[in-house]
Amino acid sequence: MNQPLRDDLDFRALVGDVKPLPPRNRADPGANRKSPSESQLARREWAEEERVARNFLSDDFVDLLPPFDPMEYRREGIQQGVVDKLKHGGYSVQSQLHLLRRPLTECRRMLFPFIQEAYAHDLRSVMIVHGRGREIDSPANVLRSYLAKWLCQFEEVQAYVSAQPSEGGLGATWVMLRKSDRAKANNRERQQKRRG
């Protein structure tokens, strides 16, 4: 007797005298939910308008980056060593945002809360996967060009660089965020405890 047949017989012996349930024997999930009320729809619409109004990322004209040039930016006061460490994967990925094959407006809408929430949760290094086009006017390269413009508009962004080939190459970008005031206070407190 082969092994699968033996396993099937062993299973039947363990289960014993069990009968399958009839197809009508299902749990009642309750009545269908009502559609949202007018006040709920109005609140949702207001919340969406409020969120869009807070998004300061510009969707104006952008100069397209050459498709094979790496992206690199650092704010004044940020040491080159930090950028080099970021470029060579010296920081772990604490969060990722995937924007592959998404429309530009959706990418703009997704990037804003991603950076805000990462900063609010004291994350320092995040990765944005956006893809890379081979032509200067391909959608992936247009997104890449807008991303370079948008990241500079965030005060929370200290630096960004294109990822290493093993991490996505020119189709992904490492972003270094500044420390929040809470993280700075925690750091000072630890230093004070260490000094005695």
JSON list of C-alpha atoms in Angstrom, two decimals:
[
{"chain": "A", "resi": 1, "resn": "MET", "atom": "CA", "xyz": [0.00, 0.00, 0.00]},
{"chain": "A", "resi": 2, "resn": "ASN", "atom": "CA", "xyz": [1.43, 3.40, -0.92]},
{"chain": "A", "resi": 3, "resn": "GLN", "atom": "CA", "xyz": [1.86, 6.24, 1.58]},
{"chain": "A", "resi": 4, "resn": "PRO", "atom": "CA", "xyz": [-0.97, 8.60, 0.37]},
{"chain": "A", "resi": 5, "resn": "LEU", "atom": "CA", "xyz": [-3.53, 5.76, 0.53]},
{"chain": "A", "resi": 6, "resn": "ARG", "atom": "CA", "xyz": [-2.30, 4.76, 4.01]},
{"chain": "A", "resi": 7, "resn": "ASP", "atom": "CA", "xyz": [-2.58, 8.40, 5.18]},
{"chain": "A", "resi": 8, "resn": "ASP", "atom": "CA", "xyz": [-6.14, 8.59, 3.82]},
{"chain": "A", "resi": 9, "resn": "LEU", "atom": "CA", "xyz": [-7.15, 5.41, 5.66]},
{"chain": "A", "resi": 10, "resn": "ASP", "atom": "CA", "xyz": [-5.50, 6.65, 8.89]},
{"chain": "A", "resi": 11, "resn": "PHE", "atom": "CA", "xyz": [-7.42, 9.92, 8.62]},
{"chain": "A", "resi": 12, "resn": "ARG", "atom": "CA", "xyz": [-10.73, 8.11, 8.08]},
{"chain": "A", "resi": 13, "resn": "ALA", "atom": "CA", "xyz": [-10.03, 5.90, 11.10]},
{"chain": "A", "resi": 14, "resn": "LEU", "atom": "CA", "xyz": [-9.34, 8.96, 13.27]},
{"chain": "A", "resi": 15, "resn": "VAL", "atom": "CA", "xyz": [-12.39, 10.88, 12.09]},
{"chain": "A", "resi": 16, "resn": "GLY", "atom": "CA", "xyz": [-14.71, 7.95, 12.51]},
{"chain": "A", "resi": 17, "resn": "ASP", "atom": "CA", "xyz": [-18.43, 8.19, 11.79]},
{"chain": "A", "resi": 18, "resn": "VAL", "atom": "CA", "xyz": [-18.71, 11.81, 10.60]},
{"chain": "A", "resi": 19, "resn": "LYS", "atom": "CA", "xyz": [-21.28, 13.02, 8.12]},
{"chain": "A", "resi": 20, "resn": "PRO", "atom": "CA", "xyz": [-20.93, 16.17, 6.01]},
{"chain": "A", "resi": 21, "resn": "LEU", "atom": "CA", "xyz": [-23.27, 19.05, 6.78]},
{"chain": "A", "resi": 22, "resn": "PRO", "atom": "CA", "xyz": [-26.07, 19.71, 4.33]},
{"chain": "A", "resi": 23, "resn": "PRO", "atom": "CA", "xyz": [-25.43, 22.72, 2.05]},
{"chain": "A", "resi": 24, "resn": "ARG", "atom": "CA", "xyz": [-28.35, 24.66, 3.60]},
{"chain": "A", "resi": 25, "resn": "ASN", "atom": "CA", "xyz": [-26.79, 24.53, 7.06]},
{"chain": "A", "resi": 26, "resn": "ARG", "atom": "CA", "xyz": [-25.06, 27.93, 7.05]},
{"chain": "A", "resi": 27, "resn": "ALA", "atom": "CA", "xyz": [-24.79, 30.70, 9.60]},
{"chain": "A", "resi": 28, "resn": "ASP", "atom": "CA", "xyz": [-27.14, 33.66, 9.16]},
{"chain": "A", "resi": 29, "resn": "PRO", "atom": "CA", "xyz": [-24.96, 36.75, 8.54]},
{"chain": "A", "resi": 30, "resn": "GLY", "atom": "CA", "xyz": [-27.91, 39.02, 9.32]},
{"chain": "A", "resi": 31, "resn": "ALA", "atom": "CA", "xyz": [-29.77, 41.46, 7.18]},
{"chain": "A", "resi": 32, "resn": "ASN", "atom": "CA", "xyz": [-27.96, 43.33, 4.45]},
{"chain": "A", "resi": 33, "resn": "ARG", "atom": "CA", "xyz": [-26.35, 46.49, 5.69]},
{"chain": "A", "resi": 34, "resn": "LYS", "atom": "CA", "xyz": [-28.03, 49.71, 4.79]},
{"chain": "A", "resi": 35, "resn": "SER", "atom": "CA", "xyz": [-26.27, 52.12, 2.52]},
{"chain": "A", "resi": 36, "resn": "PRO", "atom": "CA", "xyz": [-24.64, 55.10, 4.29]},
{"chain": "A", "resi": 37, "resn": "SER", "atom": "CA", "xyz": [-26.93, 57.91, 5.34]},
{"chain": "A", "resi": 38, "resn": "GLU", "atom": "CA", "xyz": [-26.68, 61.36, 3.81]},
{"chain": "A", "resi": 39, "resn": "SER", "atom": "CA", "xyz": [-24.94, 62.72, 6.91]},
{"chain": "A", "resi": 40, "resn": "GLN", "atom": "CA", "xyz": [-22.36, 59.91, 6.77]},
{"chain": "A", "resi": 41, "resn": "LEU", "atom": "CA", "xyz": [-21.70, 60.60, 3.10]},
{"chain": "A", "resi": 42, "resn": "ALA", "atom": "CA", "xyz": [-21.36, 64.32, 3.83]},
{"chain": "A", "resi": 43, "resn": "ARG", "atom": "CA", "xyz": [-18.87, 63.63, 6.65]},
{"chain": "A", "resi": 44, "resn": "ARG", "atom": "CA", "xyz": [-16.84, 61.36, 4.38]},
{"chain": "A", "resi": 45, "resn": "GLU", "atom": "CA", "xyz": [-16.81, 63.96, 1.63]},
{"chain": "A", "resi": 46, "resn": "TRP", "atom": "CA", "xyz": [-15.76, 66.69, 4.09]},
{"chain": "A", "resi": 47, "resn": "ALA", "atom": "CA", "xyz": [-12.97, 64.50, 5.50]},
{"chain": "A", "resi": 48, "resn": "GLU", "atom": "CA", "xyz": [-11.67, 63.77, 1.99]},
{"chain": "A", "resi": 49, "resn": "GLU", "atom": "CA", "xyz": [-11.70, 67.46, 1.06]},
{"chain": "A", "resi": 50, "resn": "GLU", "atom": "CA", "xyz": [-9.91, 68.32, 4.32]},
{"chain": "A", "resi": 51, "resn": "ARG", "atom": "CA", "xyz": [-7.23, 65.69, 3.66]},
{"chain": "A", "resi": 52, "resn": "VAL", "atom": "CA", "xyz": [-6.70, 66.88, 0.09]},
{"chain": "A", "resi": 53, "resn": "ALA", "atom": "CA", "xyz": [-6.49, 70.51, 1.23]},
{"chain": "A", "resi": 54, "resn": "ARG", "atom": "CA", "xyz": [-3.68, 69.66, 3.70]},
{"chain": "A", "resi": 55, "resn": "ASN", "atom": "CA", "xyz": [-1.61, 68.00, 0.97]},
{"chain": "A", "resi": 56, "resn": "PHE", "atom": "CA", "xyz": [0.86, 70.71, -0.04]},
{"chain": "A", "resi": 57, "resn": "LEU", "atom": "CA", "xyz": [2.67, 68.62, -2.67]},
{"chain": "A", "resi": 58, "resn": "SER", "atom": "CA", "xyz": [2.78, 70.47, -5.96]},
{"chain": "A", "resi": 59, "resn": "ASP", "atom": "CA", "xyz": [1.49, 68.85, -9.12]},
{"chain": "A", "resi": 60, "resn": "ASP", "atom": "CA", "xyz": [2.80, 71.65, -11.33]},
{"chain": "A", "resi": 61, "resn": "PHE", "atom": "CA", "xyz": [5.25, 71.14, -14.18]},
{"chain": "A", "resi": 62, "resn": "VAL", "atom": "CA", "xyz": [8.43, 69.25, -13.32]},
{"chain": "A", "resi": 63, "resn": "ASP", "atom": "CA", "xyz": [11.72, 68.91, -15.18]},
{"chain": "A", "resi": 64, "resn": "LEU", "atom": "CA", "xyz": [12.10, 65.23, -16.06]},
{"chain": "A", "resi": 65, "resn": "LEU", "atom": "CA", "xyz": [15.17, 63.47, -14.70]},
{"chain": "A", "resi": 66, "resn": "PRO", "atom": "CA", "xyz": [17.30, 61.45, -17.10]},
{"chain": "A", "resi": 67, "resn": "PRO", "atom": "CA", "xyz": [16.15, 57.83, -16.71]},
{"chain": "A", "resi": 68, "resn": "PHE", "atom": "CA", "xyz": [19.58, 56.41, -15.88]},
{"chain": "A", "resi": 69, "resn": "ASP", "atom": "CA", "xyz": [20.75, 59.12, -13.42]},
{"chain": "A", "resi": 70, "resn": "PRO", "atom": "CA", "xyz": [20.55, 58.25, -9.72]},
{"chain": "A", "resi": 71, "resn": "MET", "atom": "CA", "xyz": [18.59, 60.58, -7.43]},
{"chain": "A", "resi": 72, "resn": "GLU", "atom": "CA", "xyz": [20.38, 62.21, -4.52]},
{"chain": "A", "resi": 73, "resn": "TYR", "atom": "CA", "xyz": [19.46, 65.07, -2.21]},
{"chain": "A", "resi": 74, "resn": "ARG", "atom": "CA", "xyz": [20.50, 66.27, 1.22]},
{"chain": "A", "resi": 75, "resn": "ARG", "atom": "CA", "xyz": [19.39, 69.27, 3.20]},
{"chain": "A", "resi": 76, "resn": "GLU", "atom": "CA", "xyz": [21.87, 71.86, 4.28]},
{"chain": "A", "resi": 77, "resn": "GLY", "atom": "CA", "xyz": [23.55, 70.75, 7.49]},
{"chain": "A", "resi": 78, "resn": "ILE", "atom": "CA", "xyz": [23.29, 67.02, 6.78]},
{"chain": "A", "resi": 79, "resn": "GLN", "atom": "CA", "xyz": [26.70, 65.37, 6.64]},
{"chain": "A", "resi": 80, "resn": "GLN", "atom": "CA", "xyz": [27.78, 63.53, 3.50]},
{"chain": "A", "resi": 81, "resn": "GLY", "atom": "CA", "xyz": [28.54, 60.48, 5.67]},
{"chain": "A", "resi": 82, "resn": "VAL", "atom": "CA", "xyz": [24.85, 60.14, 6.51]},
{"chain": "A", "resi": 83, "resn": "VAL", "atom": "CA", "xyz": [23.97, 60.19, 2.82]},
{"chain": "A", "resi": 84, "resn": "ASP", "atom": "CA", "xyz": [26.71, 57.67, 2.02]},
{"chain": "A", "resi": 85, "resn": "LYS", "atom": "CA", "xyz": [25.49, 55.33, 4.78]},
{"chain": "A", "resi": 86, "resn": "LEU", "atom": "CA", "xyz": [21.94, 55.69, 3.46]},
{"chain": "A", "resi": 87, "resn": "LYS", "atom": "CA", "xyz": [23.13, 55.04, -0.11]},
{"chain": "A", "resi": 88, "resn": "HIS", "atom": "CA", "xyz": [24.95, 51.83, 0.87]},
{"chain": "A", "resi": 89, "resn": "GLY", "atom": "CA", "xyz": [22.10, 50.37, 2.91]},
{"chain": "A", "resi": 90, "resn": "GLY", "atom": "CA", "xyz": [23.54, 51.23, 6.32]},
{"chain": "A", "resi": 91, "resn": "TYR", "atom": "CA", "xyz": [20.08, 51.81, 7.77]},
{"chain": "A", "resi": 92, "resn": "SER", "atom": "CA", "xyz": [17.34, 49.21, 8.00]},
{"chain": "A", "resi": 93, "resn": "VAL", "atom": "CA", "xyz": [14.05, 49.69, 6.14]},
{"chain": "A", "resi": 94, "resn": "GLN", "atom": "CA", "xyz": [11.50, 50.67, 8.76]},
{"chain": "A", "resi": 95, "resn": "SER", "atom": "CA", "xyz": [8.61, 51.07, 6.31]},
{"chain": "A", "resi": 96, "resn": "GLN", "atom": "CA", "xyz": [7.99, 50.86, 2.56]},
{"chain": "A", "resi": 97, "resn": "LEU", "atom": "CA", "xyz": [5.59, 52.53, 0.17]},
{"chain": "A", "resi": 98, "resn": "HIS", "atom": "CA", "xyz": [4.92, 50.85, -3.18]},
{"chain": "A", "resi": 99, "resn": "LEU", "atom": "CA", "xyz": [3.85, 53.19, -5.97]},
{"chain": "A", "resi": 100, "resn": "LEU", "atom": "CA", "xyz": [4.46, 50.88, -8.92]},
{"chain": "A", "resi": 101, "resn": "ARG", "atom": "CA", "xyz": [2.02, 51.30, -11.83]},
{"chain": "A", "resi": 102, "resn": "ARG", "atom": "CA", "xyz": [-0.18, 53.81, -10.00]},
{"chain": "A", "resi": 103, "resn": "PRO", "atom": "CA", "xyz": [-1.49, 57.06, -11.47]},
{"chain": "A", "resi": 104, "resn": "LEU", "atom": "CA", "xyz": [0.39, 60.22, -10.52]},
{"chain": "A", "resi": 105, "resn": "THR", "atom": "CA", "xyz": [-2.52, 61.71, -8.58]},
{"chain": "A", "resi": 106, "resn": "GLU", "atom": "CA", "xyz": [-2.86, 58.55, -6.50]},
{"chain": "A", "resi": 107, "resn": "CYS", "atom": "CA", "xyz": [0.89, 58.53, -5.80]},
{"chain": "A", "resi": 108, "resn": "ARG", "atom": "CA", "xyz": [0.68, 62.13, -4.62]},
{"chain": "A", "resi": 109, "resn": "ARG", "atom": "CA", "xyz": [-2.26, 61.24, -2.41]},
{"chain": "A", "resi": 110, "resn": "MET", "atom": "CA", "xyz": [-0.45, 58.21, -0.93]},
{"chain": "A", "resi": 111, "resn": "LEU", "atom": "CA", "xyz": [2.96, 59.82, -0.39]},
{"chain": "A", "resi": 112, "resn": "PHE", "atom": "CA", "xyz": [1.73, 62.69, 1.80]},
{"chain": "A", "resi": 113, "resn": "PRO", "atom": "CA", "xyz": [0.22, 60.61, 4.65]},
{"chain": "A", "resi": 114, "resn": "PHE", "atom": "CA", "xyz": [3.01, 58.02, 4.36]},
{"chain": "A", "resi": 115, "resn": "ILE", "atom": "CA", "xyz": [5.74, 60.57, 5.17]},
{"chain": "A", "resi": 116, "resn": "GLN", "atom": "CA", "xyz": [3.59, 62.28, 7.82]},
{"chain": "A", "resi": 117, "resn": "GLU", "atom": "CA", "xyz": [2.78, 59.00, 9.59]},
{"chain": "A", "resi": 118, "resn": "ALA", "atom": "CA", "xyz": [6.36, 57.69, 9.38]},
{"chain": "A", "resi": 119, "resn": "TYR", "atom": "CA", "xyz": [7.57, 60.89, 11.03]},
{"chain": "A", "resi": 120, "resn": "ALA", "atom": "CA", "xyz": [4.80, 60.73, 13.66]},
{"chain": "A", "resi": 121, "resn": "HIS", "atom": "CA", "xyz": [5.87, 57.17, 14.55]},
{"chain": "A", "resi": 122, "resn": "ASP", "atom": "CA", "xyz": [9.55, 58.17, 14.88]},
{"chain": "A", "resi": 123, "resn": "LEU", "atom": "CA", "xyz": [10.71, 56.22, 11.83]},
{"chain": "A", "resi": 124, "resn": "ARG", "atom": "CA", "xyz": [13.99, 57.43, 10.39]},
{"chain": "A", "resi": 125, "resn": "SER", "atom": "CA", "xyz": [14.63, 55.45, 7.20]},
{"chain": "A", "resi": 126, "resn": "VAL", "atom": "CA", "xyz": [11.91, 54.47, 4.76]},
{"chain": "A", "resi": 127, "resn": "MET", "atom": "CA", "xyz": [11.94, 53.18, 1.21]},
{"chain": "A", "resi": 128, "resn": "ILE", "atom": "CA", "xyz": [9.69, 54.22, -1.65]},
{"chain": "A", "resi": 129, "resn": "VAL", "atom": "CA", "xyz": [9.43, 51.78, -4.56]},
{"chain": "A", "resi": 130, "resn": "HIS", "atom": "CA", "xyz": [8.36, 53.63, -7.69]},
{"chain": "A", "resi": 131, "resn": "GLY", "atom": "CA", "xyz": [9.83, 51.81, -10.67]},
{"chain": "A", "resi": 132, "resn": "ARG", "atom": "CA", "xyz": [12.04, 53.17, -13.41]},
{"chain": "A", "resi": 133, "resn": "GLY", "atom": "CA", "xyz": [11.30, 53.74, -17.05]},
{"chain": "A", "resi": 134, "resn": "ARG", "atom": "CA", "xyz": [13.83, 53.41, -19.84]},
{"chain": "A", "resi": 135, "resn": "GLU", "atom": "CA", "xyz": [12.51, 56.42, -21.74]},
{"chain": "A", "resi": 136, "resn": "ILE", "atom": "CA", "xyz": [12.60, 59.97, -20.38]},
{"chain": "A", "resi": 137, "resn": "ASP", "atom": "CA", "xyz": [8.82, 60.41, -20.75]},
{"chain": "A", "resi": 138, "resn": "SER", "atom": "CA", "xyz": [7.75, 56.95, -19.55]},
{"chain": "A", "resi": 139, "resn": "PRO", "atom": "CA", "xyz": [5.20, 57.00, -16.70]},
{"chain": "A", "resi": 140, "resn": "ALA", "atom": "CA", "xyz": [7.69, 55.48, -14.24]},
{"chain": "A", "resi": 141, "resn": "ASN", "atom": "CA", "xyz": [10.28, 58.16, -14.97]},
{"chain": "A", "resi": 142, "resn": "VAL", "atom": "CA", "xyz": [7.67, 60.92, -14.72]},
{"chain": "A", "resi": 143, "resn": "LEU", "atom": "CA", "xyz": [6.72, 59.59, -11.27]},
{"chain": "A", "resi": 144, "resn": "ARG", "atom": "CA", "xyz": [10.40, 59.38, -10.33]},
{"chain": "A", "resi": 145, "resn": "SER", "atom": "CA", "xyz": [10.87, 63.02, -11.35]},
{"chain": "A", "resi": 146, "resn": "TYR", "atom": "CA", "xyz": [7.84, 64.17, -9.37]},
{"chain": "A", "resi": 147, "resn": "LEU", "atom": "CA", "xyz": [9.00, 62.14, -6.37]},
{"chain": "A", "resi": 148, "resn": "ALA", "atom": "CA", "xyz": [12.32, 64.00, -6.39]},
{"chain": "A", "resi": 149, "resn": "LYS", "atom": "CA", "xyz": [10.39, 67.28, -6.38]},
{"chain": "A", "resi": 150, "resn": "TRP", "atom": "CA", "xyz": [7.88, 66.20, -3.73]},
{"chain": "A", "resi": 151, "resn": "LEU", "atom": "CA", "xyz": [10.39, 64.82, -1.24]},
{"chain": "A", "resi": 152, "resn": "CYS", "atom": "CA", "xyz": [12.20, 68.18, -1.16]},
{"chain": "A", "resi": 153, "resn": "GLN", "atom": "CA", "xyz": [8.93, 69.85, -0.15]},
{"chain": "A", "resi": 154, "resn": "PHE", "atom": "CA", "xyz": [8.72, 67.90, 3.14]},
{"chain": "A", "resi": 155, "resn": "GLU", "atom": "CA", "xyz": [10.48, 69.54, 6.07]},
{"chain": "A", "resi": 156, "resn": "GLU", "atom": "CA", "xyz": [10.70, 66.06, 7.63]},
{"chain": "A", "resi": 157, "resn": "VAL", "atom": "CA", "xyz": [12.92, 64.74, 4.81]},
{"chain": "A", "resi": 158, "resn": "GLN", "atom": "CA", "xyz": [16.63, 65.21, 5.51]},
{"chain": "A", "resi": 159, "resn": "ALA", "atom": "CA", "xyz": [18.00, 63.28, 2.56]},
{"chain": "A", "resi": 160, "resn": "TYR", "atom": "CA", "xyz": [17.13, 60.77, -0.13]},
{"chain": "A", "resi": 161, "resn": "VAL", "atom": "CA", "xyz": [19.13, 58.62, -2.54]},
{"chain": "A", "resi": 162, "resn": "SER", "atom": "CA", "xyz": [18.46, 55.96, -5.16]},
{"chain": "A", "resi": 163, "resn": "ALA", "atom": "CA", "xyz": [18.71, 52.46, -3.76]},
{"chain": "A", "resi": 164, "resn": "GLN", "atom": "CA", "xyz": [21.44, 49.94, -4.49]},
{"chain": "A", "resi": 165, "resn": "PRO", "atom": "CA", "xyz": [20.80, 47.50, -7.39]},
{"chain": "A", "resi": 166, "resn": "SER", "atom": "CA", "xyz": [20.06, 44.68, -4.91]},
{"chain": "A", "resi": 167, "resn": "GLU", "atom": "CA", "xyz": [17.34, 46.81, -3.28]},
{"chain": "A", "resi": 168, "resn": "GLY", "atom": "CA", "xyz": [15.62, 48.02, -6.45]},
{"chain": "A", "resi": 169, "resn": "GLY", "atom": "CA", "xyz": [18.25, 50.30, -7.97]},
{"chain": "A", "resi": 170, "resn": "LEU", "atom": "CA", "xyz": [16.92, 53.38, -9.73]},
{"chain": "A", "resi": 171, "resn": "GLY", "atom": "CA", "xyz": [13.38, 52.06, -9.22]},
{"chain": "A", "resi": 172, "resn": "ALA", "atom": "CA", "xyz": [13.49, 52.62, -5.44]},
{"chain": "A", "resi": 173, "resn": "THR", "atom": "CA", "xyz": [14.50, 55.51, -3.22]},
{"chain": "A", "resi": 174, "resn": "TRP", "atom": "CA", "xyz": [15.81, 55.54, 0.35]},
{"chain": "A", "resi": 175, "resn": "VAL", "atom": "CA", "xyz": [14.48, 58.43, 2.42]},
{"chain": "A", "resi": 176, "resn": "MET", "atom": "CA", "xyz": [16.02, 59.65, 5.69]},
{"chain": "A", "resi": 177, "resn": "LEU", "atom": "CA", "xyz": [13.60, 61.50, 7.98]},
{"chain": "A", "resi": 178, "resn": "ARG", "atom": "CA", "xyz": [14.64, 63.87, 10.74]},
{"chain": "A", "resi": 179, "resn": "LYS", "atom": "CA", "xyz": [14.12, 62.99, 14.37]},
{"chain": "A", "resi": 180, "resn": "SER", "atom": "CA", "xyz": [10.87, 64.14, 15.90]},
{"chain": "A", "resi": 181, "resn": "ASP", "atom": "CA", "xyz": [10.94, 66.35, 18.99]},
{"chain": "A", "resi": 182, "resn": "ARG", "atom": "CA", "xyz": [9.80, 63.36, 21.06]},
{"chain": "A", "resi": 183, "resn": "ALA", "atom": "CA", "xyz": [12.68, 61.21, 19.77]},
{"chain": "A", "resi": 184, "resn": "LYS", "atom": "CA", "xyz": [15.16, 64.03, 20.48]},
{"chain": "A", "resi": 185, "resn": "ALA", "atom": "CA", "xyz": [13.85, 64.33, 24.06]},
{"chain": "A", "resi": 186, "resn": "ASN", "atom": "CA", "xyz": [14.15, 60.55, 24.57]},
{"chain": "A", "resi": 187, "resn": "ASN", "atom": "CA", "xyz": [17.68, 60.66, 23.21]},
{"chain": "A", "resi": 188, "resn": "ARG", "atom": "CA", "xyz": [18.64, 63.51, 25.58]},
{"chain": "A", "resi": 189, "resn": "GLU", "atom": "CA", "xyz": [17.12, 61.62, 28.51]},
{"chain": "A", "resi": 190, "resn": "ARG", "atom": "CA", "xyz": [19.15, 58.49, 27.71]},
{"chain": "A", "resi": 191, "resn": "GLN", "atom": "CA", "xyz": [22.33, 60.59, 27.43]},
{"chain": "A", "resi": 192, "resn": "GLN", "atom": "CA", "xyz": [21.62, 62.19, 30.81]},
{"chain": "A", "resi": 193, "resn": "LYS", "atom": "CA", "xyz": [21.10, 58.79, 32.46]},
{"chain": "A", "resi": 194, "resn": "ARG", "atom": "CA", "xyz": [24.33, 57.49, 30.96]},
{"chain": "A", "resi": 195, "resn": "ARG", "atom": "CA", "xyz": [26.31, 60.45, 32.28]},
{"chain": "A", "resi": 196, "resn": "GLY", "atom": "CA", "xyz": [25.01, 59.88, 35.77]}
]
